[in-house]
Amino acid sequence: MGLNQTKIQQVFIGIDGGGSKCRASLYSHEEGILGTGIAGRANPLHGLAHTFESILASTELALKDAGMSSCDTHELVAGVGLAGVNVPHLYQEIATWGHPFKQMFVTTDLHTACIGAHNGGEGAVIITGTGSCGYAHVGEQSLSLGGHGFALGDKGSGAWLGLRAAEQALLALDGFATQTLLSERLLAHFAATDAMGIVEHLAGRSSSHYARLARLVLQCAQEGDAVARAIVEEGAAYISEMALRLFEIDPPRFSMIGGLAEPLLPWLAEEVVARLAPTLAPPEIGAVYFATQEFNKLA
Amino acid sequence: MGLNQTKIQQVFIGIDGGGSKCRASLYSHEEGILGTGIAGRANPLHGLAHTFESILASTELALKDAGMSSCDTHELVAGVGLAGVNVPHLYQEIATWGHPFKQMFVTTDLHTACIGAHNGGEGAVIITGTGSCGYAHVGEQSLSLGGHGFALGDKGSGAWLGLRAAEQALLALDGFATQTLLSERLLAHFAATDAMGIVEHLAGRSSSHYARLARLVLQCAQEGDAVARAIVEEGAAYISEMALRLFEIDPPRFSMIGGLAEPLLPWLAEEVVARLAPTLAPPEIGAVYFATQEFNKLA
């Protein structure tokens, strides 16, 4: 479709920036999803230039996917969910970015994820993927928890599980603790024979590198490894506590999002699992809903 | 002095690469230290290009300080102590670097620190500055412990204390733990009013950024803050255990090096403190001794 029609039917682009990927969906309320695009990481906390590049690249791919031209970019109304926009100096720089859209509405990635999960309605979400965080909005109230990033926070996330496991394995391999299944599996994972062989693969690496170890840690915990169990239990206890804190403002729905949401379930408190409802739409569609709401307010 | 004389008296340059600084000392065994230079970080685990740049920059500054020309570089015999040279692929790249020296001998920064601390003799050292690690050499035996880098290891180091303190403060500010003096002081340190104000200053930052919080953590611990105490005690217990492990190969001398060595003393095991001897020469002079030994072996 060309953009001649958009004088009548506005096309939105919903963008979900993340620590490893940036997803974009072109959407019209008449026709639904027109096209999608995925580009590299878009986390302002780890670089604004890269974030802007990924937003533009994912938009370009979504337009191409929809059979539209990149010239159509300036006709789009964009909704963008990003980490770190609650950091004043980052918000300032994002707000003053010379973006190519007709209009751009920015909010936290948590907010758009939550709007998406509940199909535009109120509720609470916990995201446990590479990082971890929680968000709830009910009426005028909203609550945001955790999400301070690797290695400062993000307890219970994939990167946190991986980092804690690597730390413990290195202490064991250095003789400061007993070696267990966990240190064995980590050595095997990296085809390493000693601590340095692990360090070589992890030193100075990004959170997504550590997050790749999460499944291995959960597997060891499941097989009864005491060190892995202690790590997983500590992480899961934090996620459960986060959920209970979110429930305090009485969200009508609760969902969990991210690659670790399902594997963590057996470790979470029963009362948390009992309230779990399926995610209705992905964060980039949440970003479309958000942009639509904001756009209609101005109309 | 010019380098005409070096046909007779070889001039050495000792280089100590570190996570925050690279120090170089020009040295002749007849005249002692001829000049010194300090450049930026030189840690191969966090970038080889930067490491090579800092080695060259510190050399240039030391030559200038000695009133020598940079043309003299190719007459120097260099001893270089670097982190990460026990990582095979890094060692390979450092060994094949087209360096400008007459000859270059590379070893770990721990090895050169240890040689320096004991004025060329045998012994053990623990380095607790931005990072932490231990090393001992006695006869044919050598033992290297820890030093796996931020945020993977370096327990008890400045960066580790800072990271753990920031993590705990953020958990407290998010309501997952009780706020104490530590969270108050961290807020004040960053002139922040909430968790995001701390995150803004630390997210994605290097180990040296976190290490700047170490004094504040130690101060809180000294004033009895339970959270800070637990962190400092855990870090110090690791350093004490590291010392006891090094003592197992009977080093004749033991020294501690780095900005955190002295402030950590009150928290270390008595038997460790009892064996502490002063550092006799800095790591860059240790690098000179190392280069001299290796150069004489070839002569």
PDB file of C-alpha atoms in Angstrom, chain B:
ATOM      1  CA  MET B   1      71.757  11.373  28.314  1.00  0.00           C
ATOM      2  CA  GLY B   2      71.858  10.080  24.740  1.00  0.00           C
ATOM      3  CA  LEU B   3      71.723   6.438  23.828  1.00  0.00           C
ATOM      4  CA  ASN B   4      75.341   6.304  22.597  1.00  0.00           C
ATOM      5  CA  GLN B   5      76.296   5.098  26.033  1.00  0.00           C
ATOM      6  CA  THR B   6      73.724   2.292  25.957  1.00  0.00           C
ATOM      7  CA  LYS B   7      76.051   0.173  23.865  1.00  0.00           C
ATOM      8  CA  ILE B   8      77.738  -0.241  27.217  1.00  0.00           C
ATOM      9  CA  GLN B   9      74.904   0.446  29.642  1.00  0.00           C
ATOM     10  CA  GLN B  10      71.611  -0.992  28.382  1.00  0.00           C
ATOM     11  CA  VAL B  11      68.581   1.145  29.209  1.00  0.00           C
ATOM     12  CA  PHE B  12      65.482  -0.768  30.248  1.00  0.00           C
ATOM     13  CA  ILE B  13      61.892   0.351  30.332  1.00  0.00           C
ATOM     14  CA  GLY B  14      59.621  -1.270  32.873  1.00  0.00           C
ATOM     15  CA  ILE B  15      55.913  -1.013  32.131  1.00  0.00           C
ATOM     16  CA  ASP B  16      53.054  -1.819  34.462  1.00  0.00           C
ATOM     17  CA  GLY B  17      49.736  -2.044  32.653  1.00  0.00           C
ATOM     18  CA  GLY B  18      46.621  -1.654  34.760  1.00  0.00           C
ATOM     19  CA  GLY B  19      42.871  -1.247  34.623  1.00  0.00           C
ATOM     20  CA  SER B  20      43.081   2.522  35.089  1.00  0.00           C
ATOM     21  CA  LYS B  21      46.714   3.549  34.416  1.00  0.00           C
ATOM     22  CA  CYS B  22      49.836   2.424  32.601  1.00  0.00           C
ATOM     23  CA  ARG B  23      53.109   3.358  34.338  1.00  0.00           C
ATOM     24  CA  ALA B  24      56.528   3.292  32.691  1.00  0.00           C
ATOM     25  CA  SER B  25      59.984   3.733  34.233  1.00  0.00           C
ATOM     26  CA  LEU B  26      63.212   4.141  32.261  1.00  0.00           C
ATOM     27  CA  TYR B  27      65.987   2.495  34.196  1.00  0.00           C
ATOM     28  CA  SER B  28      69.675   1.798  33.887  1.00  0.00           C
ATOM     29  CA  HIS B  29      71.370  -0.451  36.393  1.00  0.00           C
ATOM     30  CA  GLU B  30      74.196   2.087  36.660  1.00  0.00           C
ATOM     31  CA  GLU B  31      72.114   5.222  37.198  1.00  0.00           C
ATOM     32  CA  GLY B  32      68.751   3.987  38.484  1.00  0.00           C
ATOM     33  CA  ILE B  33      65.511   5.632  37.343  1.00  0.00           C
ATOM     34  CA  LEU B  34      66.079   8.005  34.408  1.00  0.00           C
ATOM     35  CA  GLY B  35      62.465   9.055  33.819  1.00  0.00           C
ATOM     36  CA  THR B  36      58.867   8.030  34.329  1.00  0.00           C
ATOM     37  CA  GLY B  37      55.608   8.317  32.393  1.00  0.00           C
ATOM     38  CA  ILE B  38      51.959   7.593  33.116  1.00  0.00           C
ATOM     39  CA  ALA B  39      49.318   6.943  30.443  1.00  0.00           C
ATOM     40  CA  GLY B  40      45.748   5.605  30.370  1.00  0.00           C
ATOM     41  CA  ARG B  41      44.426   2.091  31.026  1.00  0.00           C
ATOM     42  CA  ALA B  42      46.292  -0.885  29.616  1.00  0.00           C
ATOM     43  CA  ASN B  43      44.289  -4.033  30.262  1.00  0.00           C
ATOM     44  CA  PRO B  44      44.310  -6.480  27.309  1.00  0.00           C
ATOM     45  CA  LEU B  45      41.107  -8.080  28.619  1.00  0.00           C
ATOM     46  CA  HIS B  46      39.357  -4.796  27.844  1.00  0.00           C
ATOM     47  CA  GLY B  47      41.003  -3.959  24.525  1.00  0.00           C
ATOM     48  CA  LEU B  48      44.376  -4.665  22.953  1.00  0.00           C
ATOM     49  CA  ALA B  49      44.507  -1.544  20.753  1.00  0.00           C
ATOM     50  CA  HIS B  50      44.115   0.680  23.804  1.00  0.00           C
ATOM     51  CA  THR B  51      46.713  -1.384  25.689  1.00  0.00           C
ATOM     52  CA  PHE B  52      49.306  -0.937  22.944  1.00  0.00           C
ATOM     53  CA  GLU B  53      48.526   2.788  22.736  1.00  0.00           C
ATOM     54  CA  SER B  54      49.008   3.227  26.487  1.00  0.00           C
ATOM     55  CA  ILE B  55      52.305   1.289  26.438  1.00  0.00           C
ATOM     56  CA  LEU B  56      53.614   3.572  23.692  1.00  0.00           C
ATOM     57  CA  ALA B  57      52.246   6.750  25.305  1.00  0.00           C
ATOM     58  CA  SER B  58      53.773   5.969  28.713  1.00  0.00           C
ATOM     59  CA  THR B  59      57.105   5.117  27.043  1.00  0.00           C
ATOM     60  CA  GLU B  60      57.065   8.399  25.126  1.00  0.00           C
ATOM     61  CA  LEU B  61      56.383  10.330  28.343  1.00  0.00           C
ATOM     62  CA  ALA B  62      59.152   8.506  30.229  1.00  0.00           C
ATOM     63  CA  LEU B  63      61.638   9.242  27.421  1.00  0.00           C
ATOM     64  CA  LYS B  64      60.625  12.911  27.448  1.00  0.00           C
ATOM     65  CA  ASP B  65      60.956  13.000  31.237  1.00  0.00           C
ATOM     66  CA  ALA B  66      64.494  11.600  30.873  1.00  0.00           C
ATOM     67  CA  GLY B  67      65.351  14.195  28.233  1.00  0.00           C
ATOM     68  CA  MET B  68      65.615  11.463  25.617  1.00  0.00           C
ATOM     69  CA  SER B  69      64.069  11.335  22.133  1.00  0.00           C
ATOM     70  CA  SER B  70      61.336   8.982  20.979  1.00  0.00           C
ATOM     71  CA  CYS B  71      63.865   7.820  18.369  1.00  0.00           C
ATOM     72  CA  ASP B  72      65.594   6.065  21.278  1.00  0.00           C
ATOM     73  CA  THR B  73      62.611   3.706  21.715  1.00  0.00           C
ATOM     74  CA  HIS B  74      64.112   1.057  19.461  1.00  0.00           C
ATOM     75  CA  GLU B  75      67.237   0.897  21.694  1.00  0.00           C
ATOM     76  CA  LEU B  76      65.231   0.056  24.814  1.00  0.00           C
ATOM     77  CA  VAL B  77      64.733  -3.392  26.324  1.00  0.00           C
ATOM     78  CA  ALA B  78      61.179  -3.471  27.626  1.00  0.00           C
ATOM     79  CA  GLY B  79      59.693  -5.487  30.453  1.00  0.00           C
ATOM     80  CA  VAL B  80      55.898  -5.396  30.403  1.00  0.00           C
ATOM     81  CA  GLY B  81      53.495  -6.653  33.036  1.00  0.00           C
ATOM     82  CA  LEU B  82      49.938  -7.047  31.774  1.00  0.00           C
ATOM     83  CA  ALA B  83      46.666  -8.582  32.925  1.00  0.00           C
ATOM     84  CA  GLY B  84      45.225 -11.317  30.739  1.00  0.00           C
ATOM     85  CA  VAL B  85      48.459 -12.520  29.147  1.00  0.00           C
ATOM     86  CA  ASN B  86      47.670 -16.006  30.443  1.00  0.00           C
ATOM     87  CA  VAL B  87      44.668 -15.979  28.110  1.00  0.00           C
ATOM     88  CA  PRO B  88      46.009 -17.898  25.069  1.00  0.00           C
ATOM     89  CA  HIS B  89      44.567 -15.765  22.257  1.00  0.00           C
ATOM     90  CA  LEU B  90      45.611 -12.515  23.967  1.00  0.00           C
ATOM     91  CA  TYR B  91      49.139 -13.807  24.596  1.00  0.00           C
ATOM     92  CA  GLN B  92      49.341 -14.722  20.917  1.00  0.00           C
ATOM     93  CA  GLU B  93      48.355 -11.220  19.800  1.00  0.00           C
ATOM     94  CA  ILE B  94      50.678  -9.491  22.273  1.00  0.00           C
ATOM     95  CA  ALA B  95      53.601 -11.748  21.313  1.00  0.00           C
ATOM     96  CA  THR B  96      53.145 -10.949  17.621  1.00  0.00           C
ATOM     97  CA  TRP B  97      52.659  -7.189  18.146  1.00  0.00           C
ATOM     98  CA  GLY B  98      55.032  -5.151  15.982  1.00  0.00           C
ATOM     99  CA  HIS B  99      56.373  -3.263  19.032  1.00  0.00           C
ATOM    100  CA  PRO B 100      59.076  -0.607  18.563  1.00  0.00           C
ATOM    101  CA  PHE B 101      61.473  -1.868  21.238  1.00  0.00           C
ATOM    102  CA  LYS B 102      64.859  -3.554  20.754  1.00  0.00           C
ATOM    103  CA  GLN B 103      63.390  -6.422  22.713  1.00  0.00           C
ATOM    104  CA  MET B 104      60.221  -6.891  24.721  1.00  0.00           C
ATOM    105  CA  PHE B 105      59.543  -9.422  27.472  1.00  0.00           C
ATOM    106  CA  VAL B 106      55.963  -9.817  28.609  1.00  0.00           C
ATOM    107  CA  THR B 107      54.607 -11.470  31.717  1.00  0.00           C
ATOM    108  CA  THR B 108      51.585 -11.065  33.978  1.00  0.00           C
ATOM    109  CA  ASP B 109      51.177  -7.808  35.919  1.00  0.00           C
ATOM    110  CA  LEU B 110      51.067  -9.983  39.027  1.00  0.00           C
ATOM    111  CA  HIS B 111      54.476 -11.448  38.314  1.00  0.00           C
ATOM    112  CA  THR B 112      56.134  -8.043  37.834  1.00  0.00           C
ATOM    113  CA  ALA B 113      54.346  -6.650  40.918  1.00  0.00           C
ATOM    114  CA  CYS B 114      55.649  -9.565  42.972  1.00  0.00           C
ATOM    115  CA  ILE B 115      59.228  -9.215  41.676  1.00  0.00           C
ATOM    116  CA  GLY B 116      59.095  -5.485  42.444  1.00  0.00           C
ATOM    117  CA  ALA B 117      57.581  -5.856  45.917  1.00  0.00           C
ATOM    118  CA  HIS B 118      60.431  -8.129  46.979  1.00  0.00           C
ATOM    119  CA  ASN B 119      63.154  -6.225  45.117  1.00  0.00           C
ATOM    120  CA  GLY B 120      63.814  -9.050  42.686  1.00  0.00           C
ATOM    121  CA  GLY B 121      63.514 -11.793  45.308  1.00  0.00           C
ATOM    122  CA  GLU B 122      60.888 -14.492  45.914  1.00  0.00           C
ATOM    123  CA  GLY B 123      57.657 -13.910  47.753  1.00  0.00           C
ATOM    124  CA  ALA B 124      53.917 -13.397  47.601  1.00  0.00           C
ATOM    125  CA  VAL B 125      51.738 -10.396  46.828  1.00  0.00           C
ATOM    126  CA  ILE B 126      48.073  -9.564  46.934  1.00  0.00           C
ATOM    127  CA  ILE B 127      46.874  -6.636  44.862  1.00  0.00           C
ATOM    128  CA  THR B 128      43.690  -4.932  46.008  1.00  0.00           C
ATOM    129  CA  GLY B 129      42.978  -1.787  44.071  1.00  0.00           C
ATOM    130  CA  THR B 130      40.341  -1.491  41.364  1.00  0.00           C
ATOM    131  CA  GLY B 131      40.652  -5.294  41.035  1.00  0.00           C
ATOM    132  CA  SER B 132      41.992  -8.045  43.277  1.00  0.00           C
ATOM    133  CA  CYS B 133      44.377 -10.942  42.766  1.00  0.00           C
ATOM    134  CA  GLY B 134      47.183 -12.856  44.409  1.00  0.00           C
ATOM    135  CA  TYR B 135      50.495 -14.301  43.268  1.00  0.00           C
ATOM    136  CA  ALA B 136      53.438 -16.116  44.813  1.00  0.00           C
ATOM    137  CA  HIS B 137      56.637 -17.514  43.389  1.00  0.00           C
ATOM    138  CA  VAL B 138      59.159 -19.628  45.262  1.00  0.00           C
ATOM    139  CA  GLY B 139      61.808 -21.553  43.304  1.00  0.00           C
ATOM    140  CA  GLU B 140      60.108 -23.300  40.415  1.00  0.00           C
ATOM    141  CA  GLN B 141      56.677 -22.949  41.981  1.00  0.00           C
ATOM    142  CA  SER B 142      54.284 -20.148  41.221  1.00  0.00           C
ATOM    143  CA  LEU B 143      50.669 -19.686  42.197  1.00  0.00           C
ATOM    144  CA  SER B 144      48.195 -17.210  40.767  1.00  0.00           C
ATOM    145  CA  LEU B 145      44.773 -16.669  42.342  1.00  0.00           C
ATOM    146  CA  GLY B 146      41.721 -14.601  41.426  1.00  0.00           C
ATOM    147  CA  GLY B 147      42.067 -11.593  39.178  1.00  0.00           C
ATOM    148  CA  HIS B 148      39.275 -12.654  36.855  1.00  0.00           C
ATOM    149  CA  GLY B 149      38.187  -9.054  36.356  1.00  0.00           C
ATOM    150  CA  PHE B 150      35.096  -6.966  36.909  1.00  0.00           C
ATOM    151  CA  ALA B 151      32.239  -7.991  37.294  1.00  0.00           C
ATOM    152  CA  LEU B 152      33.152 -11.686  37.003  1.00  0.00           C
ATOM    153  CA  GLY B 153      35.576 -11.900  39.916  1.00  0.00           C
ATOM    154  CA  ASP B 154      37.921  -9.538  41.794  1.00  0.00           C
ATOM    155  CA  LYS B 155      36.143 -10.183  45.066  1.00  0.00           C
ATOM    156  CA  GLY B 156      37.230  -7.816  47.836  1.00  0.00           C
ATOM    157  CA  SER B 157      38.500  -5.242  45.323  1.00  0.00           C
ATOM    158  CA  GLY B 158      37.433  -1.596  45.129  1.00  0.00           C
ATOM    159  CA  ALA B 159      35.180  -2.236  42.137  1.00  0.00           C
ATOM    160  CA  TRP B 160      33.640  -5.288  43.827  1.00  0.00           C
ATOM    161  CA  LEU B 161      32.896  -3.335  47.021  1.00  0.00           C
ATOM    162  CA  GLY B 162      31.385  -0.524  44.961  1.00  0.00           C
ATOM    163  CA  LEU B 163      29.245  -2.846  42.833  1.00  0.00           C
ATOM    164  CA  ARG B 164      27.933  -4.859  45.769  1.00  0.00           C
ATOM    165  CA  ALA B 165      27.150  -1.681  47.699  1.00  0.00           C
ATOM    166  CA  ALA B 166      25.318  -0.130  44.743  1.00  0.00           C
ATOM    167  CA  GLU B 167      23.335  -3.373  44.201  1.00  0.00           C
ATOM    168  CA  GLN B 168      22.270  -3.483  47.853  1.00  0.00           C
ATOM    169  CA  ALA B 169      21.437   0.230  47.938  1.00  0.00           C
ATOM    170  CA  LEU B 170      19.258  -0.108  44.826  1.00  0.00           C
ATOM    171  CA  LEU B 171      17.432  -3.115  46.305  1.00  0.00           C
ATOM    172  CA  ALA B 172      16.800  -1.044  49.446  1.00  0.00           C
ATOM    173  CA  LEU B 173      15.659   2.027  47.500  1.00  0.00           C
ATOM    174  CA  ASP B 174      13.310  -0.231  45.486  1.00  0.00           C
ATOM    175  CA  GLY B 175      11.849  -1.468  48.758  1.00  0.00           C
ATOM    176  CA  PHE B 176      13.270  -5.013  48.622  1.00  0.00           C
ATOM    177  CA  ALA B 177      15.403  -4.406  51.720  1.00  0.00           C
ATOM    178  CA  THR B 178      15.658  -1.895  54.559  1.00  0.00           C
ATOM    179  CA  GLN B 179      17.337   1.409  53.723  1.00  0.00           C
ATOM    180  CA  THR B 180      20.442   2.036  55.801  1.00  0.00           C
ATOM    181  CA  LEU B 181      23.234   4.575  56.100  1.00  0.00           C
ATOM    182  CA  LEU B 182      24.813   2.999  52.984  1.00  0.00           C
ATOM    183  CA  SER B 183      21.886   3.849  50.667  1.00  0.00           C
ATOM    184  CA  GLU B 184      21.715   7.377  52.182  1.00  0.00           C
ATOM    185  CA  ARG B 185      25.424   7.976  51.598  1.00  0.00           C
ATOM    186  CA  LEU B 186      25.265   6.637  48.050  1.00  0.00           C
ATOM    187  CA  LEU B 187      22.362   8.945  47.234  1.00  0.00           C
ATOM    188  CA  ALA B 188      24.292  11.879  48.721  1.00  0.00           C
ATOM    189  CA  HIS B 189      27.476  10.867  46.860  1.00  0.00           C
ATOM    190  CA  PHE B 190      25.674  11.105  43.514  1.00  0.00           C
ATOM    191  CA  ALA B 191      23.477  14.037  44.618  1.00  0.00           C
ATOM    192  CA  ALA B 192      20.550  11.757  43.736  1.00  0.00           C
ATOM    193  CA  THR B 193      17.090  11.492  45.211  1.00  0.00           C
ATOM    194  CA  ASP B 194      16.148   8.003  44.051  1.00  0.00           C
ATOM    195  CA  ALA B 195      17.428   4.710  42.577  1.00  0.00           C
ATOM    196  CA  MET B 196      17.476   6.035  38.999  1.00  0.00           C
ATOM    197  CA  GLY B 197      19.734   8.880  40.109  1.00  0.00           C
ATOM    198  CA  ILE B 198      22.312   6.271  41.147  1.00  0.00           C
ATOM    199  CA  VAL B 199      21.773   4.079  38.073  1.00  0.00           C
ATOM    200  CA  GLU B 200      22.358   7.103  35.842  1.00  0.00           C
ATOM    201  CA  HIS B 201      25.901   7.440  37.201  1.00  0.00           C
ATOM    202  CA  LEU B 202      26.834   3.764  37.167  1.00  0.00           C
ATOM    203  CA  ALA B 203      25.040   1.924  34.331  1.00  0.00           C
ATOM    204  CA  GLY B 204      27.489   0.614  31.768  1.00  0.00           C
ATOM    205  CA  ARG B 205      30.443   2.225  33.536  1.00  0.00           C
ATOM    206  CA  SER B 206      33.901   0.733  33.962  1.00  0.00           C
ATOM    207  CA  SER B 207      35.322  -0.924  37.064  1.00  0.00           C
ATOM    208  CA  SER B 208      37.214   2.236  38.059  1.00  0.00           C
ATOM    209  CA  HIS B 209      33.894   4.070  38.348  1.00  0.00           C
ATOM    210  CA  TYR B 210      32.668   1.500  40.856  1.00  0.00           C
ATOM    211  CA  ALA B 211      36.014   1.452  42.680  1.00  0.00           C
ATOM    212  CA  ARG B 212      35.554   5.140  43.525  1.00  0.00           C
ATOM    213  CA  LEU B 213      32.767   4.048  45.905  1.00  0.00           C
ATOM    214  CA  ALA B 214      35.037   1.740  47.924  1.00  0.00           C
ATOM    215  CA  ARG B 215      36.080   4.335  50.533  1.00  0.00           C
ATOM    216  CA  LEU B 216      32.437   5.258  51.138  1.00  0.00           C
ATOM    217  CA  VAL B 217      31.560   1.576  51.666  1.00  0.00           C
ATOM    218  CA  LEU B 218      34.464   1.060  54.070  1.00  0.00           C
ATOM    219  CA  GLN B 219      33.498   4.235  55.935  1.00  0.00           C
ATOM    220  CA  CYS B 220      29.895   3.002  56.335  1.00  0.00           C
ATOM    221  CA  ALA B 221      31.165  -0.374  57.529  1.00  0.00           C
ATOM    222  CA  GLN B 222      33.409   1.325  60.072  1.00  0.00           C
ATOM    223  CA  GLU B 223      30.445   3.343  61.318  1.00  0.00           C
ATOM    224  CA  GLY B 224      28.586   0.091  61.897  1.00  0.00           C
ATOM    225  CA  ASP B 225      26.205  -0.045  58.904  1.00  0.00           C
ATOM    226  CA  ALA B 226      25.130  -3.701  58.792  1.00  0.00           C
ATOM    227  CA  VAL B 227      24.831  -3.931  54.993  1.00  0.00           C
ATOM    228  CA  ALA B 228      28.238  -2.327  54.370  1.00  0.00           C
ATOM    229  CA  ARG B 229      29.790  -4.476  57.117  1.00  0.00           C
ATOM    230  CA  ALA B 230      28.502  -7.688  55.522  1.00  0.00           C
ATOM    231  CA  ILE B 231      29.936  -6.661  52.140  1.00  0.00           C
ATOM    232  CA  VAL B 232      33.330  -5.623  53.527  1.00  0.00           C
ATOM    233  CA  GLU B 233      33.542  -8.732  55.712  1.00  0.00           C
ATOM    234  CA  GLU B 234      32.773 -11.033  52.773  1.00  0.00           C
ATOM    235  CA  GLY B 235      35.383  -9.295  50.603  1.00  0.00           C
ATOM    236  CA  ALA B 236      38.018  -9.262  53.338  1.00  0.00           C
ATOM    237  CA  ALA B 237      37.397 -12.943  54.185  1.00  0.00           C
ATOM    238  CA  TYR B 238      38.152 -13.787  50.540  1.00  0.00           C
ATOM    239  CA  ILE B 239      41.390 -11.740  50.612  1.00  0.00           C
ATOM    240  CA  SER B 240      42.459 -13.420  53.869  1.00  0.00           C
ATOM    241  CA  GLU B 241      41.751 -16.859  52.433  1.00  0.00           C
ATOM    242  CA  MET B 242      43.724 -15.905  49.330  1.00  0.00           C
ATOM    243  CA  ALA B 243      46.717 -14.936  51.513  1.00  0.00           C
ATOM    244  CA  LEU B 244      46.565 -18.227  53.442  1.00  0.00           C
ATOM    245  CA  ARG B 245      46.490 -20.137  50.126  1.00  0.00           C
ATOM    246  CA  LEU B 246      49.588 -18.219  48.950  1.00  0.00           C
ATOM    247  CA  PHE B 247      51.384 -18.966  52.254  1.00  0.00           C
ATOM    248  CA  GLU B 248      51.038 -22.692  51.489  1.00  0.00           C
ATOM    249  CA  ILE B 249      54.053 -22.540  49.146  1.00  0.00           C
ATOM    250  CA  ASP B 250      56.119 -20.806  51.899  1.00  0.00           C
ATOM    251  CA  PRO B 251      56.960 -17.443  50.342  1.00  0.00           C
ATOM    252  CA  PRO B 252      59.783 -15.766  52.356  1.00  0.00           C
ATOM    253  CA  ARG B 253      58.065 -12.349  52.098  1.00  0.00           C
ATOM    254  CA  PHE B 254      54.457 -11.147  51.707  1.00  0.00           C
ATOM    255  CA  SER B 255      53.264  -7.692  50.618  1.00  0.00           C
ATOM    256  CA  MET B 256      49.999  -6.070  49.734  1.00  0.00           C
ATOM    257  CA  ILE B 257      49.740  -3.534  46.925  1.00  0.00           C
ATOM    258  CA  GLY B 258      47.045  -1.183  45.684  1.00  0.00           C
ATOM    259  CA  GLY B 259      44.871   1.608  46.957  1.00  0.00           C
ATOM    260  CA  LEU B 260      42.719  -0.711  49.054  1.00  0.00           C
ATOM    261  CA  ALA B 261      45.578  -2.612  50.744  1.00  0.00           C
ATOM    262  CA  GLU B 262      45.822  -0.286  53.717  1.00  0.00           C
ATOM    263  CA  PRO B 263      42.098   0.458  54.255  1.00  0.00           C
ATOM    264  CA  LEU B 264      41.350  -3.303  54.175  1.00  0.00           C
ATOM    265  CA  LEU B 265      43.907  -4.143  56.902  1.00  0.00           C
ATOM    266  CA  PRO B 266      41.538  -3.786  59.897  1.00  0.00           C
ATOM    267  CA  TRP B 267      39.224  -6.348  58.266  1.00  0.00           C
ATOM    268  CA  LEU B 268      41.817  -9.027  57.455  1.00  0.00           C
ATOM    269  CA  ALA B 269      42.696 -12.105  59.537  1.00  0.00           C
ATOM    270  CA  GLU B 270      45.385 -11.412  62.157  1.00  0.00           C
ATOM    271  CA  GLU B 271      47.683 -14.150  60.871  1.00  0.00           C
ATOM    272  CA  VAL B 272      47.669 -12.433  57.468  1.00  0.00           C
ATOM    273  CA  VAL B 273      48.389  -8.965  58.838  1.00  0.00           C
ATOM    274  CA  ALA B 274      51.187 -10.404  61.011  1.00  0.00           C
ATOM    275  CA  ARG B 275      53.129 -11.557  57.942  1.00  0.00           C
ATOM    276  CA  LEU B 276      52.804  -8.302  56.028  1.00  0.00           C
ATOM    277  CA  ALA B 277      56.092  -6.730  54.882  1.00  0.00           C
ATOM    278  CA  PRO B 278      56.539  -3.418  53.055  1.00  0.00           C
ATOM    279  CA  THR B 279      56.633  -3.229  49.276  1.00  0.00           C
ATOM    280  CA  LEU B 280      60.256  -2.543  48.273  1.00  0.00           C
ATOM    281  CA  ALA B 281      59.787  -1.358  44.677  1.00  0.00           C
ATOM    282  CA  PRO B 282      56.784  -0.650  42.441  1.00  0.00           C
ATOM    283  CA  PRO B 283      55.556  -3.064  39.706  1.00  0.00           C
ATOM    284  CA  GLU B 284      57.195  -1.075  36.893  1.00  0.00           C
ATOM    285  CA  ILE B 285      60.598  -1.598  38.549  1.00  0.00           C
ATOM    286  CA  GLY B 286      59.639  -5.262  38.950  1.00  0.00           C
ATOM    287  CA  ALA B 287      59.105  -5.225  35.170  1.00  0.00           C
ATOM    288  CA  VAL B 288      62.647  -3.821  34.776  1.00  0.00           C
ATOM    289  CA  TYR B 289      64.075  -6.634  36.956  1.00  0.00           C
ATOM    290  CA  PHE B 290      62.104  -9.194  34.928  1.00  0.00           C
ATOM    291  CA  ALA B 291      63.344  -7.773  31.599  1.00  0.00           C
ATOM    292  CA  THR B 292      66.917  -7.723  32.942  1.00  0.00           C
ATOM    293  CA  GLN B 293      66.732 -11.393  33.984  1.00  0.00           C
ATOM    294  CA  GLU B 294      65.257 -12.451  30.623  1.00  0.00           C
ATOM    295  CA  PHE B 295      67.698 -10.268  28.643  1.00  0.00           C
ATOM    296  CA  ASN B 296      70.700 -11.706  30.518  1.00  0.00           C
ATOM    297  CA  LYS B 297      69.465 -15.262  29.859  1.00  0.00           C
ATOM    298  CA  LEU B 298      69.681 -14.516  26.121  1.00  0.00           C
ATOM    299  CA  ALA B 299      73.100 -12.771  26.352  1.00  0.00           C
TER     300      ALA B 299
END
